């Protein structure tokens, strides 16, 4: 207990350590929030700004004209400006006020600056209108043929034509029964925040490492003094490790509070499971720290650098610097992410958020536990009966 | 020379970090490259799609699949991975063709189709395509055509294409790569400069060394000048390396007027990064804190100003804050250059204004550095 409190105090007094384990994840989370909060909204289909040159030829294309009028109302796909001169439309296009314009000479023509999805939608819509015209044509021809066969005189009045056009237009406006069964949890930027938690969990390893280093005789004078004291070594190690684990959990807790209440990150609603995962993830981070502290015979700085490097590499592979990275690895080299603790943590949160079943989640928690136990077991083996004649 | 030599020594000791930042730049610059052919023709966007067909692949169903194949990219994915693929936007849209799709269409019923969608532009477009097919098919069915006739008429209908003309002669794809690389460069440059300059200044600020320098015969001004010169030389060297790298990665497009404007802009930014590094270096003297500061400054300004995430995707309040940071003006210039068709007095004016802002930042940073070091010296 005595050693536990001292270890805690030592950890909290180390400002650099506290910055990296407490403040840095929170800061990075804030940056993520600022940079990514808008991405998904800006990918949603917005109204597309276009222009139409209102010349005589356009006025004569009744169907085209009416269709664009319908598409440009308040809820329509397009935000249309009507201009009189082609020059005006060209100017708007050059200034990026519109993505393209429609110009009817003999046939309608669309002018755009570059290729792109908005331009493709404009093109597809225009084609749909032309195709509608052709359907009307087919319908009239069929009618004529039928009347001919029945020997009835057929005359193509304006009213008849209008009626046809109306029918087809209505048919086009009819709703098709499409049922969207996609999950409402589709926000992929959440992965960024999950990798952040993973990073914080693994950075916690630095805490574990620091507290183990405290009592290792080959790391510091304090360590030498501690190890010649009559205190039981097992108790010493256990209390130090507990102290760092408590500190680490506190850090993760703060990060959770911040991401949930300030950044509004959605972890899904399975709260106990989230806590379980955070706990196991921290344990994995801790075991990584202990493992590196005991098995790597090097100075403090190098050990820290190794933990940071392993963490960053792990986070990179699990999608922190580009969300698709995780998917690419999962798809092509799945074994890599099965060994990577950062990816196990990220994937655990992802499966809680996106999937309704728990198989994948338990798989992740299980492998994290296995990872932690293996590393801790190995470190214990290394620490056992470690004695020095002289140092 | 002694000062310069020491500078090289410190630099040599810490070259690893600078190389790391550069590797990150090259990696991201390279991974973002889209190797599209030069196109002056219109290329339709094709949404990525996954199809799950439960109906027999004959008649209308077969025709429907062919239609989708023509207008979208139908991807082959393992069934248990399609949900992941949708989440990570490997596909935009999943269509489940129900068992009675063909029969329903032929009987004049609208088949109920289940879909999964990412809800973005591409997915909306896929939905447009899907709706169009069903509407046209049911119109022809209502006219009393047989299945073969419906297919024939639909093929004729879908053959009606519109003329489309592209006005831009700019090679936008390649310029896009250049701008991405140079935007990312702002991160590596800022991080590299702040790290090295801070480390260097704090090494020289070590009390013992400082005392030794003061009692040496070296003139204080000369000492400062050499320090400044060596840091400037380092920044210039880093900039040159990055420019050479960009030539290797991106090719001769950098020699066009657009490319040269971007390169010049990055030069201005390098000077700006150097002066920022000086301000931080003068304030901070704790070596251990440098790493944290570098990360906060470089990551912060890169995230806020659009070095990682394109500016147009950032929320407005973030961009408003970003106005206070030099990276914003640097990246804005790059983005502007990308869209300019012809360079003349009118179009270049906003670019010059942005560059002017960078120069204002440079002057401001120099003034701040002088002010702080003056105050510190007095205190000593």
XYZ file of C-alpha atoms in Angstrom:
771
model
C 0.000 0.000 0.000
C 2.818 2.287 0.908
C 4.544 1.671 -2.352
C 1.239 1.996 -4.224
C 0.715 5.547 -2.997
C 4.289 6.538 -3.688
C 4.117 5.120 -7.187
C 0.951 7.095 -7.814
C 2.583 10.278 -6.621
C 5.649 9.704 -8.753
C 3.508 9.110 -11.831
C 1.373 12.184 -11.309
C 4.373 14.397 -10.707
C 5.872 13.519 -14.063
C 4.373 16.272 -16.190
C 5.631 15.016 -19.538
C 4.171 11.609 -18.807
C 0.822 13.069 -17.851
C 0.813 15.185 -21.015
C 1.282 12.179 -23.279
C -1.163 9.903 -21.528
C -3.857 12.379 -20.497
C -3.716 15.595 -22.484
C -2.422 14.446 -25.841
C -5.275 12.020 -26.664
C -7.795 14.677 -25.651
C -6.071 17.279 -27.804
C -5.826 14.950 -30.752
C -9.490 14.073 -30.302
C -10.359 17.759 -30.488
C -8.416 18.094 -33.726
C -10.161 15.056 -35.159
C -13.487 16.495 -34.199
C -12.739 19.815 -35.832
C -11.432 18.269 -39.019
C -13.896 15.445 -39.495
C -17.199 16.698 -38.121
C -18.279 17.998 -41.504
C -16.964 15.349 -43.873
C -19.986 13.118 -43.918
C -22.464 15.952 -44.278
C -20.565 17.326 -47.225
C -20.820 13.944 -48.925
C -24.605 13.944 -48.793
C -26.392 14.858 -51.968
C -26.956 18.582 -51.881
C -28.801 20.681 -54.417
C -26.741 21.052 -57.538
C -26.360 24.536 -58.999
C -26.822 24.717 -62.750
C -27.788 27.287 -65.350
C -30.071 27.055 -68.359
C -29.785 29.298 -71.391
C -33.355 30.394 -72.082
C -33.311 30.765 -75.850
C -36.006 30.059 -78.383
C -34.922 26.495 -78.976
C -35.231 25.791 -75.268
C -38.716 27.324 -75.115
C -39.772 24.996 -77.897
C -38.680 21.870 -76.078
C -41.789 21.726 -73.953
C -40.921 18.518 -72.127
C -37.374 19.513 -71.303
C -38.569 22.857 -70.066
C -41.290 21.466 -67.839
C -39.078 18.730 -66.470
C -36.416 21.186 -65.393
C -39.027 23.437 -63.868
C -40.248 20.527 -61.780
C -36.688 19.560 -60.809
C -35.818 23.101 -59.792
C -38.560 23.723 -57.256
C -37.717 24.097 -53.619
C -37.265 20.410 -52.922
C -35.841 19.624 -56.331
C -32.461 18.269 -57.218
C -31.266 21.409 -58.945
C -30.773 24.980 -57.991
C -31.308 26.520 -61.408
C -30.540 29.986 -62.655
C -32.082 30.965 -65.977
C -29.901 33.201 -68.115
C -30.595 34.799 -71.463
C -27.203 34.730 -73.049
C -24.787 31.855 -73.390
C -22.024 34.229 -72.322
C -23.630 34.741 -68.948
C -23.712 30.984 -68.373
C -20.073 30.716 -69.400
C -19.162 33.398 -66.902
C -21.015 31.602 -64.097
C -19.266 28.353 -64.961
C -15.859 30.006 -64.992
C -16.512 31.489 -61.543
C -17.640 28.128 -60.170
C -21.092 29.457 -59.370
C -22.552 26.506 -61.236
C -21.244 23.073 -62.091
C -22.595 23.129 -65.641
C -25.198 24.601 -67.910
C -27.747 23.424 -70.441
C -27.770 24.947 -73.865
C -30.319 23.885 -76.479
C -29.437 24.396 -80.126
C -30.835 21.700 -82.348
C -30.207 19.152 -79.649
C -29.696 19.893 -75.972
C -26.088 20.140 -74.939
C -24.532 20.182 -71.510
C -21.389 22.149 -70.841
C -19.328 21.398 -67.735
C -15.874 22.293 -66.543
C -14.641 18.899 -65.417
C -15.893 15.381 -64.889
C -17.400 14.562 -61.532
C -20.327 13.088 -59.688
C -22.488 16.250 -59.808
C -21.831 16.569 -63.506
C -22.708 12.916 -63.990
C -25.997 13.434 -62.166
C -26.806 16.413 -64.408
C -25.985 14.348 -67.459
C -28.032 11.383 -66.249
C -31.013 13.619 -65.522
C -30.852 15.231 -68.934
C -30.684 11.793 -70.510
C -33.648 10.672 -68.472
C -35.644 13.574 -69.901
C -34.577 12.744 -73.444
C -35.495 9.139 -72.810
C -38.873 10.255 -71.543
C -39.374 12.058 -74.860
C -38.485 8.913 -76.732
C -40.942 6.894 -74.661
C -43.704 9.313 -75.600
C -42.691 8.857 -79.208
C -42.923 5.091 -78.846
C -46.298 5.389 -77.201
C -47.675 7.572 -79.989
C -46.348 5.261 -82.668
C -47.904 2.305 -80.924
C -51.239 4.082 -80.680
C -51.102 4.973 -84.349
C -50.368 1.418 -85.273
C -53.214 0.128 -83.130
C -55.684 2.582 -84.679
C -54.475 1.631 -88.108
C -55.060 -2.020 -87.394
C -58.521 -1.319 -86.066
C -59.239 0.956 -89.022
C -60.004 3.959 -86.872
C -58.861 7.337 -88.085
C -56.163 8.716 -85.809
C -55.316 12.334 -85.538
C -52.576 13.705 -83.450
C -54.047 16.673 -81.669
C -52.179 18.915 -79.306
C -54.370 17.720 -76.456
C -53.605 14.092 -77.151
C -49.892 14.837 -77.158
C -50.171 16.705 -73.873
C -52.103 13.874 -72.309
C -49.399 11.401 -73.332
C -46.674 13.585 -71.972
C -48.597 13.954 -68.741
C -49.035 10.193 -68.390
C -45.375 9.500 -68.845
C -44.367 12.312 -66.532
C -46.637 10.906 -63.859
C -45.223 7.466 -64.395
C -41.766 8.906 -63.845
C -42.788 10.636 -60.699
C -44.356 7.540 -59.221
C -42.548 6.172 -56.211
C -40.636 2.973 -56.662
C -40.836 0.770 -53.614
C -37.314 0.746 -52.341
C -36.679 -0.242 -48.776
C -33.495 0.973 -47.217
C -32.338 -1.599 -44.674
C -28.917 -0.146 -43.956
C -27.821 0.325 -40.374
C -28.252 3.806 -38.963
C -24.739 3.527 -37.589
C -22.775 4.270 -40.702
C -20.605 7.120 -39.625
C -17.122 5.992 -40.562
C -15.337 8.915 -38.934
C -16.146 7.222 -35.622
C -13.276 4.860 -36.411
C -10.906 7.785 -35.927
C -12.111 8.223 -32.369
C -11.932 4.496 -31.712
C -8.302 4.445 -32.806
C -7.793 7.369 -30.473
C -9.052 5.327 -27.533
C -6.819 2.486 -28.697
C -3.891 4.871 -28.780
C -4.636 6.124 -25.280
C -4.909 2.542 -23.999
C -1.550 1.588 -25.458
C 0.136 4.834 -24.421
C -0.833 3.780 -20.927
C 1.975 1.281 -21.372
C 4.398 4.139 -20.749
C 2.933 4.441 -17.260
C 3.393 0.742 -16.624
C 6.913 0.928 -17.927
C 7.802 3.896 -15.741
C 6.565 2.215 -12.609
C 8.425 -1.005 -13.343
C 11.565 0.937 -14.119
C 11.310 2.519 -10.667
C 11.970 -0.780 -9.001
C 14.410 -2.318 -11.455
C 17.904 -2.230 -9.971
C 19.582 -1.731 -13.320
C 17.561 1.374 -14.182
C 18.138 3.803 -11.338
C 19.715 4.285 -7.951
C 16.290 4.212 -6.379
C 15.770 0.846 -7.999
C 18.974 -0.466 -6.455
C 17.963 0.745 -3.043
C 14.503 -0.713 -3.380
C 15.771 -4.089 -4.468
C 18.131 -4.538 -1.516
C 15.328 -3.663 0.879
C 13.654 -6.612 2.589
C 10.268 -5.864 0.986
C 8.781 -8.703 -1.025
C 9.480 -8.201 -4.677
C 6.153 -9.585 -5.814
C 4.276 -7.139 -3.641
C 6.395 -4.255 -4.861
C 5.783 -5.051 -8.490
C 2.125 -5.667 -7.998
C 1.554 -2.411 -6.154
C 3.501 -0.373 -8.721
C 1.664 -1.964 -11.582
C -1.638 -1.359 -9.852
C -0.754 2.277 -9.387
C -0.039 2.722 -13.070
C -3.157 0.814 -14.038
C -5.277 3.097 -11.870
C -3.662 6.155 -13.421
C -4.211 4.750 -16.863
C -7.871 3.980 -16.211
C -8.349 7.490 -14.913
C -6.897 8.851 -18.145
C -9.136 6.647 -20.287
C -12.131 7.616 -18.187
C -11.434 11.302 -18.734
C -11.005 10.704 -22.446
C -14.342 8.882 -22.567
C -16.071 11.682 -20.700
C -14.592 14.240 -23.053
C -15.375 12.371 -26.266
C -18.916 11.498 -25.189
C -20.028 14.809 -23.740
C -17.956 17.362 -25.622
C -17.223 15.739 -28.952
C -20.448 13.707 -29.065
C -18.775 10.511 -30.212
C -21.232 7.693 -30.633
C -20.098 4.462 -29.007
C -23.446 2.773 -29.457
C -25.586 2.050 -26.420
C -24.088 -1.132 -24.997
C -22.470 0.600 -22.103
C -21.218 -2.300 -19.941
C -19.505 -3.796 -22.957
C -17.785 -0.522 -23.747
C -16.395 -0.386 -20.215
C -15.288 -3.991 -20.464
C -13.470 -3.278 -23.696
C -11.786 -0.151 -22.331
C -10.679 -2.142 -19.299
C -9.263 -5.022 -21.319
C -7.686 -2.596 -23.794
C -5.935 -0.755 -20.972
C -4.736 -4.055 -19.609
C -3.243 -4.873 -22.995
C -1.489 -1.482 -23.026
C -0.198 -2.054 -19.524
C 1.131 -5.497 -20.399
C 2.891 -4.058 -23.416
C 4.586 -1.496 -21.162
C 5.628 -4.108 -18.608
C 6.872 -6.414 -21.303
C 9.043 -3.754 -22.888
C 10.282 -2.531 -19.495
C 11.439 -5.994 -18.451
C 12.587 -7.556 -21.664
C 14.340 -4.643 -23.290
C 17.631 -3.892 -21.630
C 17.932 -0.259 -22.552
C 17.560 3.197 -21.102
C 14.320 4.947 -20.305
C 14.151 7.015 -23.471
C 14.625 4.104 -25.800
C 11.953 2.105 -24.001
C 9.516 5.004 -24.295
C 10.334 5.423 -27.959
C 9.703 1.732 -28.586
C 6.286 1.922 -26.907
C 5.362 5.048 -28.882
C 6.578 3.506 -32.120
C 4.652 0.258 -31.545
C 1.534 2.221 -30.612
C 1.703 4.550 -33.596
C 2.351 1.711 -36.010
C -0.563 -0.187 -34.526
C -2.844 2.834 -34.772
C -1.722 3.513 -38.308
C -2.644 -0.037 -39.305
C -5.980 0.263 -37.568
C -6.914 3.382 -39.463
C -5.885 6.461 -37.506
C -4.193 8.171 -40.441
C -6.687 7.016 -43.031
C -9.748 5.016 -42.212
C -9.530 2.789 -45.259
C -6.201 1.427 -44.014
C -7.989 -0.788 -41.497
C -10.313 -2.114 -44.166
C -7.468 -2.787 -46.583
C -5.555 -4.733 -43.921
C -8.660 -6.601 -42.746
C -9.371 -7.633 -46.281
C -5.897 -8.544 -47.477
C -3.751 -9.413 -44.458
C -6.296 -10.178 -41.716
C -3.685 -11.906 -39.570
C -1.824 -8.600 -39.110
C -4.793 -6.955 -37.464
C -5.506 -10.018 -35.377
C -2.062 -9.570 -33.784
C -2.269 -5.814 -33.475
C -3.723 -4.701 -30.122
C -4.687 -1.249 -31.454
C -6.700 -2.897 -34.154
C -8.348 -5.317 -31.726
C -9.506 -2.390 -29.584
C -10.687 -0.382 -32.591
C -12.441 -3.366 -34.073
C -14.106 -4.100 -30.733
C -15.635 -0.627 -30.614
C -16.545 -0.845 -34.277
C -18.345 -4.147 -33.792
C -20.284 -2.705 -30.849
C -21.251 0.312 -32.904
C -22.095 -1.296 -36.227
C -23.086 -4.896 -35.585
C -25.983 -6.172 -33.558
C -24.339 -9.474 -32.745
C -21.567 -9.933 -30.208
C -19.443 -12.659 -31.828
C -16.924 -10.280 -33.245
C -16.782 -8.276 -30.024
C -16.068 -11.316 -27.859
C -13.471 -12.446 -30.327
C -11.690 -9.114 -29.936
C -11.949 -9.056 -26.149
C -10.718 -12.643 -25.992
C -7.707 -12.008 -28.159
C -6.859 -8.838 -26.220
C -6.937 -10.806 -22.984
C -4.760 -13.478 -24.500
C -2.335 -10.821 -25.716
C -2.162 -9.265 -22.241
C -1.767 -12.584 -20.413
C 0.962 -13.778 -22.754
C 3.002 -10.602 -22.343
C 2.523 -10.476 -18.579
C 3.408 -14.141 -18.250
C 6.548 -13.652 -20.238
C 7.544 -10.598 -18.195
C 6.992 -12.513 -14.955
C 9.226 -15.244 -16.206
C 11.894 -12.680 -16.959
C 11.597 -10.921 -13.598
C 11.667 -14.086 -11.535
C 14.731 -14.599 -9.392
C 16.525 -11.787 -11.082
C 19.526 -11.149 -8.869
C 22.749 -9.293 -9.290
C 26.095 -10.042 -7.681
C 27.152 -6.567 -8.591
C 25.856 -3.870 -10.878
C 32.549 28.073 -37.532
C 32.441 26.578 -34.039
C 28.799 27.493 -33.720
C 27.986 26.091 -37.119
C 29.814 22.869 -36.354
C 27.906 22.445 -33.130
C 24.725 23.065 -35.046
C 25.591 20.253 -37.454
C 26.376 17.979 -34.530
C 22.988 18.543 -32.911
C 21.300 18.142 -36.266
C 23.118 14.909 -36.944
C 22.061 13.522 -33.580
C 18.415 14.228 -34.309
C 18.265 13.604 -38.004
C 16.076 10.600 -37.386
C 12.996 12.629 -36.461
C 13.352 14.905 -39.501
C 13.709 11.866 -41.744
C 10.594 10.407 -40.124
C 8.527 13.508 -40.952
C 9.832 13.402 -44.509
C 8.999 9.719 -44.895
C 5.452 10.444 -43.726
C 5.198 13.188 -46.359
C 6.467 10.960 -49.140
C 4.264 8.099 -48.047
C 1.085 10.135 -48.005
C 2.017 12.128 -51.086
C 2.573 8.884 -52.916
C -0.397 6.945 -51.589
C -2.756 9.707 -52.632
C -1.612 9.726 -56.235
C -4.318 8.899 -58.641
C -2.754 7.620 -61.777
C -5.528 8.538 -64.137
C -4.848 9.188 -67.754
C -5.071 12.739 -68.896
C -8.634 13.282 -69.807
C -10.205 16.036 -71.778
C -13.305 13.929 -72.413
C -16.153 13.590 -70.016
C -15.950 10.549 -67.809
C -19.122 9.539 -66.002
C -18.785 8.692 -62.344
C -19.715 5.136 -61.571
C -20.914 4.233 -58.112
C -19.506 1.053 -56.573
C -22.202 -1.493 -56.144
C -22.847 -4.903 -54.714
C -25.626 -7.060 -56.130
C -27.366 -9.868 -54.347
C -29.594 -11.628 -56.836
C -32.169 -14.087 -55.587
C -34.075 -14.210 -58.827
C -33.199 -16.381 -61.802
C -30.835 -14.599 -64.109
C -33.017 -14.630 -67.224
C -35.073 -12.126 -69.179
C -35.639 -8.810 -67.454
C -33.544 -9.717 -64.439
C -30.602 -10.501 -66.681
C -31.169 -7.287 -68.571
C -31.336 -5.327 -65.318
C -28.004 -6.736 -64.197
C -26.449 -5.884 -67.538
C -27.828 -2.364 -67.262
C -26.283 -1.948 -63.816
C -23.030 -3.411 -65.032
C -22.865 -0.772 -67.746
C -23.555 2.186 -65.451
C -21.887 1.160 -62.207
C -18.943 -0.855 -60.955
C -20.328 -4.103 -59.664
C -17.876 -5.421 -57.124
C -17.143 -8.956 -56.139
C -17.000 -9.233 -52.392
C -17.356 -12.147 -50.013
C -20.858 -12.205 -48.571
C -19.738 -11.914 -44.969
C -17.703 -8.835 -45.778
C -20.316 -6.705 -47.504
C -21.341 -4.873 -44.347
C -17.739 -3.936 -43.658
C -17.324 -2.900 -47.277
C -20.322 -0.586 -47.019
C -19.094 0.921 -43.768
C -15.656 1.691 -45.155
C -17.174 2.996 -48.409
C -15.611 0.318 -50.554
C -19.095 0.058 -52.002
C -21.736 2.764 -51.957
C -24.855 0.761 -52.521
C -26.150 -2.772 -52.103
C -29.166 -3.953 -54.092
C -31.002 -7.108 -53.101
C -32.952 -8.306 -56.153
C -35.945 -10.211 -54.742
C -37.006 -13.635 -55.907
C -40.009 -12.474 -57.867
C -38.361 -9.431 -59.446
C -38.956 -10.474 -63.038
C -42.459 -11.795 -62.442
C -43.548 -8.681 -60.571
C -42.289 -6.415 -63.334
C -44.041 -8.492 -65.992
C -47.262 -8.529 -63.976
C -47.269 -4.779 -63.615
C -46.494 -4.861 -59.930
C -43.689 -2.800 -58.523
C -41.234 -5.260 -56.951
C -40.123 -4.373 -53.458
C -36.396 -3.933 -53.531
C -34.228 -3.834 -50.450
C -31.128 -1.712 -50.530
C -28.334 -0.621 -48.256
C -26.860 2.771 -48.852
C -24.052 4.958 -47.556
C -26.206 7.996 -48.217
C -23.551 9.909 -50.127
C -23.516 11.318 -53.675
C -22.569 8.059 -55.296
C -25.275 6.176 -53.421
C -27.894 8.745 -54.425
C -26.826 8.341 -58.017
C -27.072 4.553 -57.785
C -30.589 4.991 -56.459
C -31.475 7.267 -59.405
C -30.287 4.572 -61.800
C -32.252 1.883 -60.014
C -35.461 3.912 -59.959
C -35.138 4.819 -63.608
C -34.913 1.217 -64.688
C -37.992 0.139 -62.809
C -40.023 3.132 -63.987
C -39.153 2.686 -67.646
C -39.741 -1.061 -67.459
C -43.166 -0.609 -65.915
C -44.154 2.083 -68.438
C -43.396 -0.284 -71.300
C -45.112 -3.134 -69.519
C -48.236 -0.998 -69.177
C -48.155 -0.289 -72.900
C -48.701 -3.976 -73.398
C -45.339 -5.041 -74.743
C -44.026 -8.558 -74.263
C -40.820 -9.225 -72.319
C -38.579 -9.247 -75.388
C -40.205 -6.119 -76.694
C -39.767 -4.376 -73.364
C -36.062 -5.205 -73.401
C -35.720 -4.050 -76.989
C -37.561 -0.794 -76.346
C -35.562 -0.163 -73.198
C -32.300 -0.638 -75.030
C -33.455 1.883 -77.609
C -34.554 4.288 -74.902
C -31.330 4.062 -72.952
C -29.395 4.731 -76.140
C -30.522 8.348 -76.106
C -27.493 10.181 -74.898
C -26.866 13.833 -74.397
C -23.958 15.775 -75.850
C -21.591 16.922 -73.217
C -18.727 19.343 -73.532
C -15.852 19.941 -71.168
C -14.397 23.440 -71.007
C -11.449 23.019 -68.697
C -8.156 22.348 -70.371
C -6.364 22.206 -67.061
C -4.875 18.904 -66.111
C -6.850 18.866 -62.884
C -5.932 15.379 -61.744
C -2.231 15.969 -61.782
C -2.575 19.430 -60.265
C -4.702 17.858 -57.564
C -1.813 15.537 -56.682
C 0.601 18.460 -56.582
C -1.672 20.441 -54.297
C -2.187 17.462 -51.983
C 1.554 16.926 -51.688
C 2.279 20.585 -51.072
C -0.557 20.949 -48.574
C 0.812 17.993 -46.662
C 4.253 19.541 -46.877
C 3.072 22.277 -44.503
C 2.871 19.630 -41.761
C 6.289 18.097 -42.347
C 7.924 21.477 -42.785
C 6.408 23.001 -39.684
C 7.095 19.921 -37.560
C 10.672 19.555 -38.859
C 11.540 23.237 -38.438
C 10.013 23.662 -34.997
C 11.600 20.465 -33.754
C 15.115 21.187 -34.942
C 15.167 24.901 -34.175
C 13.755 24.425 -30.683
C 16.152 21.628 -29.918
C 19.047 23.652 -31.165
C 18.181 26.820 -29.333
C 17.603 24.930 -26.117
C 20.921 23.105 -26.498
C 22.679 26.435 -26.805
C 20.661 27.771 -23.905
C 22.092 25.166 -21.565
C 23.405 27.240 -18.703
C 26.982 26.013 -18.816
C 27.287 26.425 -22.543
C 25.674 29.832 -22.414
C 28.158 30.994 -19.763
C 31.065 29.663 -21.759
C 29.887 31.437 -24.886
C 29.463 34.715 -23.032
C 32.999 34.745 -21.725
C 34.453 33.635 -25.039
C 35.945 36.152 -27.405
C 33.090 35.761 -29.835
C 31.000 38.788 -30.491
C 27.432 38.278 -29.326
C 25.960 39.626 -32.538
C 28.090 37.407 -34.674
C 27.070 34.468 -32.555
C 23.400 35.224 -33.051
C 23.919 35.817 -36.750
C 25.583 32.451 -37.255
C 22.863 30.752 -35.286
C 20.226 32.395 -37.440
C 22.161 31.612 -40.583
C 22.571 27.933 -39.723
C 18.901 27.524 -38.940
C 17.989 29.295 -42.147
C 20.336 27.036 -44.042
C 18.701 24.002 -42.491
C 15.204 25.188 -43.458
C 16.370 25.979 -46.975
C 17.957 22.567 -47.270
C 14.795 20.866 -46.050
C 12.725 22.884 -48.523
C 15.064 21.984 -51.386
C 14.847 18.316 -50.470
C 11.059 18.461 -50.463
C 10.948 20.279 -53.789
C 13.319 17.776 -55.387
C 11.211 14.955 -53.947
C 8.098 16.511 -55.404
C 9.748 16.642 -58.831
C 10.602 12.975 -58.548
C 7.097 12.045 -57.445
C 4.990 14.369 -59.554
C 7.035 15.121 -62.617
C 7.212 18.036 -64.990
C 3.839 19.571 -64.141
C 5.717 21.511 -61.464
C 7.505 23.421 -64.210
C 4.239 24.901 -65.475
C 3.289 28.361 -64.236
C 0.821 26.780 -61.835
C 3.456 24.430 -60.464
C 6.034 27.174 -60.061
C 3.558 29.364 -58.201
C 2.959 26.522 -55.742
C 6.688 25.925 -55.311
C 7.293 29.609 -54.665
C 4.433 29.642 -52.183
C 6.039 26.750 -50.314
C 9.270 28.751 -50.141
C 7.442 31.609 -48.447
C 5.865 29.150 -46.070
C 9.264 27.678 -45.223
C 10.484 31.088 -44.110
C 7.302 31.511 -42.124
C 7.749 28.105 -40.453
C 11.296 29.083 -39.564
C 10.182 32.295 -37.875
C 7.458 30.453 -35.980
C 10.078 27.961 -34.840
C 12.190 30.863 -33.583
C 9.337 32.265 -31.535
C 8.711 28.896 -29.915
C 12.413 28.226 -29.480
C 12.873 31.517 -27.665
C 10.020 30.851 -25.287
C 10.680 27.189 -24.494
C 13.832 26.031 -22.830
C 12.837 22.606 -21.541
C 14.118 19.975 -23.931
C 11.606 17.358 -22.849
C 8.660 19.571 -23.660
C 9.707 20.076 -27.288
C 8.173 16.877 -28.577
C 4.805 17.761 -27.120
C 4.910 21.289 -28.468
C 5.875 20.154 -31.953
C 2.939 17.786 -32.040
C 0.454 20.325 -30.788
C 1.602 23.095 -33.124
C 2.130 21.051 -36.266
C -0.814 18.693 -35.938
C -3.083 21.475 -34.752
C -2.434 23.849 -37.587
C -2.461 21.046 -40.151
C -5.815 19.714 -38.997
C -7.414 23.130 -38.687
C -6.150 24.542 -41.959
C -6.839 21.650 -44.270
C -3.458 20.018 -44.790
C -4.915 16.571 -44.094
C -8.597 17.040 -44.764
C -9.454 19.193 -47.795
C -10.497 22.724 -46.876
C -13.922 22.452 -48.496
C -14.855 19.707 -46.047
C -13.993 21.647 -42.923
C -16.803 23.223 -40.911
C -17.054 26.982 -41.096
C -16.144 27.701 -37.484
C -12.898 25.789 -37.912
C -11.988 27.792 -40.988
C -12.764 30.998 -39.117
C -10.270 30.028 -36.424
C -7.799 28.942 -39.086
C -7.617 32.505 -40.453
C -5.299 33.226 -37.547
C -2.761 30.632 -38.673
C -0.256 31.029 -41.504
C -0.892 27.489 -42.769
C -4.383 28.607 -43.758
C -3.116 31.273 -46.138
C -0.510 28.937 -47.553
C -2.994 26.158 -48.256
C -5.602 28.577 -49.551
C -3.121 29.822 -52.141
C -2.463 26.264 -53.300
C -6.175 25.584 -53.609
C -6.668 28.810 -55.560
C -3.866 28.029 -57.983
C -5.520 24.691 -58.684
C -8.691 26.316 -59.974
C -7.241 29.168 -62.004
C -7.648 28.596 -65.692
C -5.527 31.415 -67.072
C -3.087 33.416 -65.060
C -3.548 37.163 -65.515
C -3.662 40.240 -63.304
C -7.223 39.628 -62.206
C -6.806 36.003 -61.275
C -3.449 36.392 -59.611
C -4.537 39.187 -57.295
C -6.081 36.969 -54.570
C -2.991 34.769 -54.691
C -0.711 37.738 -54.144
C -2.924 38.856 -51.281
C -2.548 35.474 -49.589
C 1.198 35.530 -50.091
C 1.180 39.037 -48.625
C -0.530 37.617 -45.536
C 2.305 35.090 -45.188
C 4.824 37.925 -45.343
C 2.867 39.789 -42.668
C 3.096 36.674 -40.482
C 6.842 36.443 -41.095
C 7.370 40.053 -40.027
C 5.108 39.617 -37.028
C 6.980 36.510 -35.864
C 10.349 38.252 -36.194
C 9.053 41.161 -34.141
C 7.735 38.832 -31.450
C 11.026 36.931 -31.289
C 12.965 40.153 -30.917
C 10.627 41.401 -28.259
C 10.826 38.243 -26.183
C 14.567 37.745 -26.424
C 15.119 41.399 -25.608
C 13.020 41.046 -22.476
C 14.782 37.845 -21.470
C 18.211 39.385 -21.966
C 17.272 42.311 -19.803
C 16.116 40.018 -17.066
C 19.470 38.255 -17.188
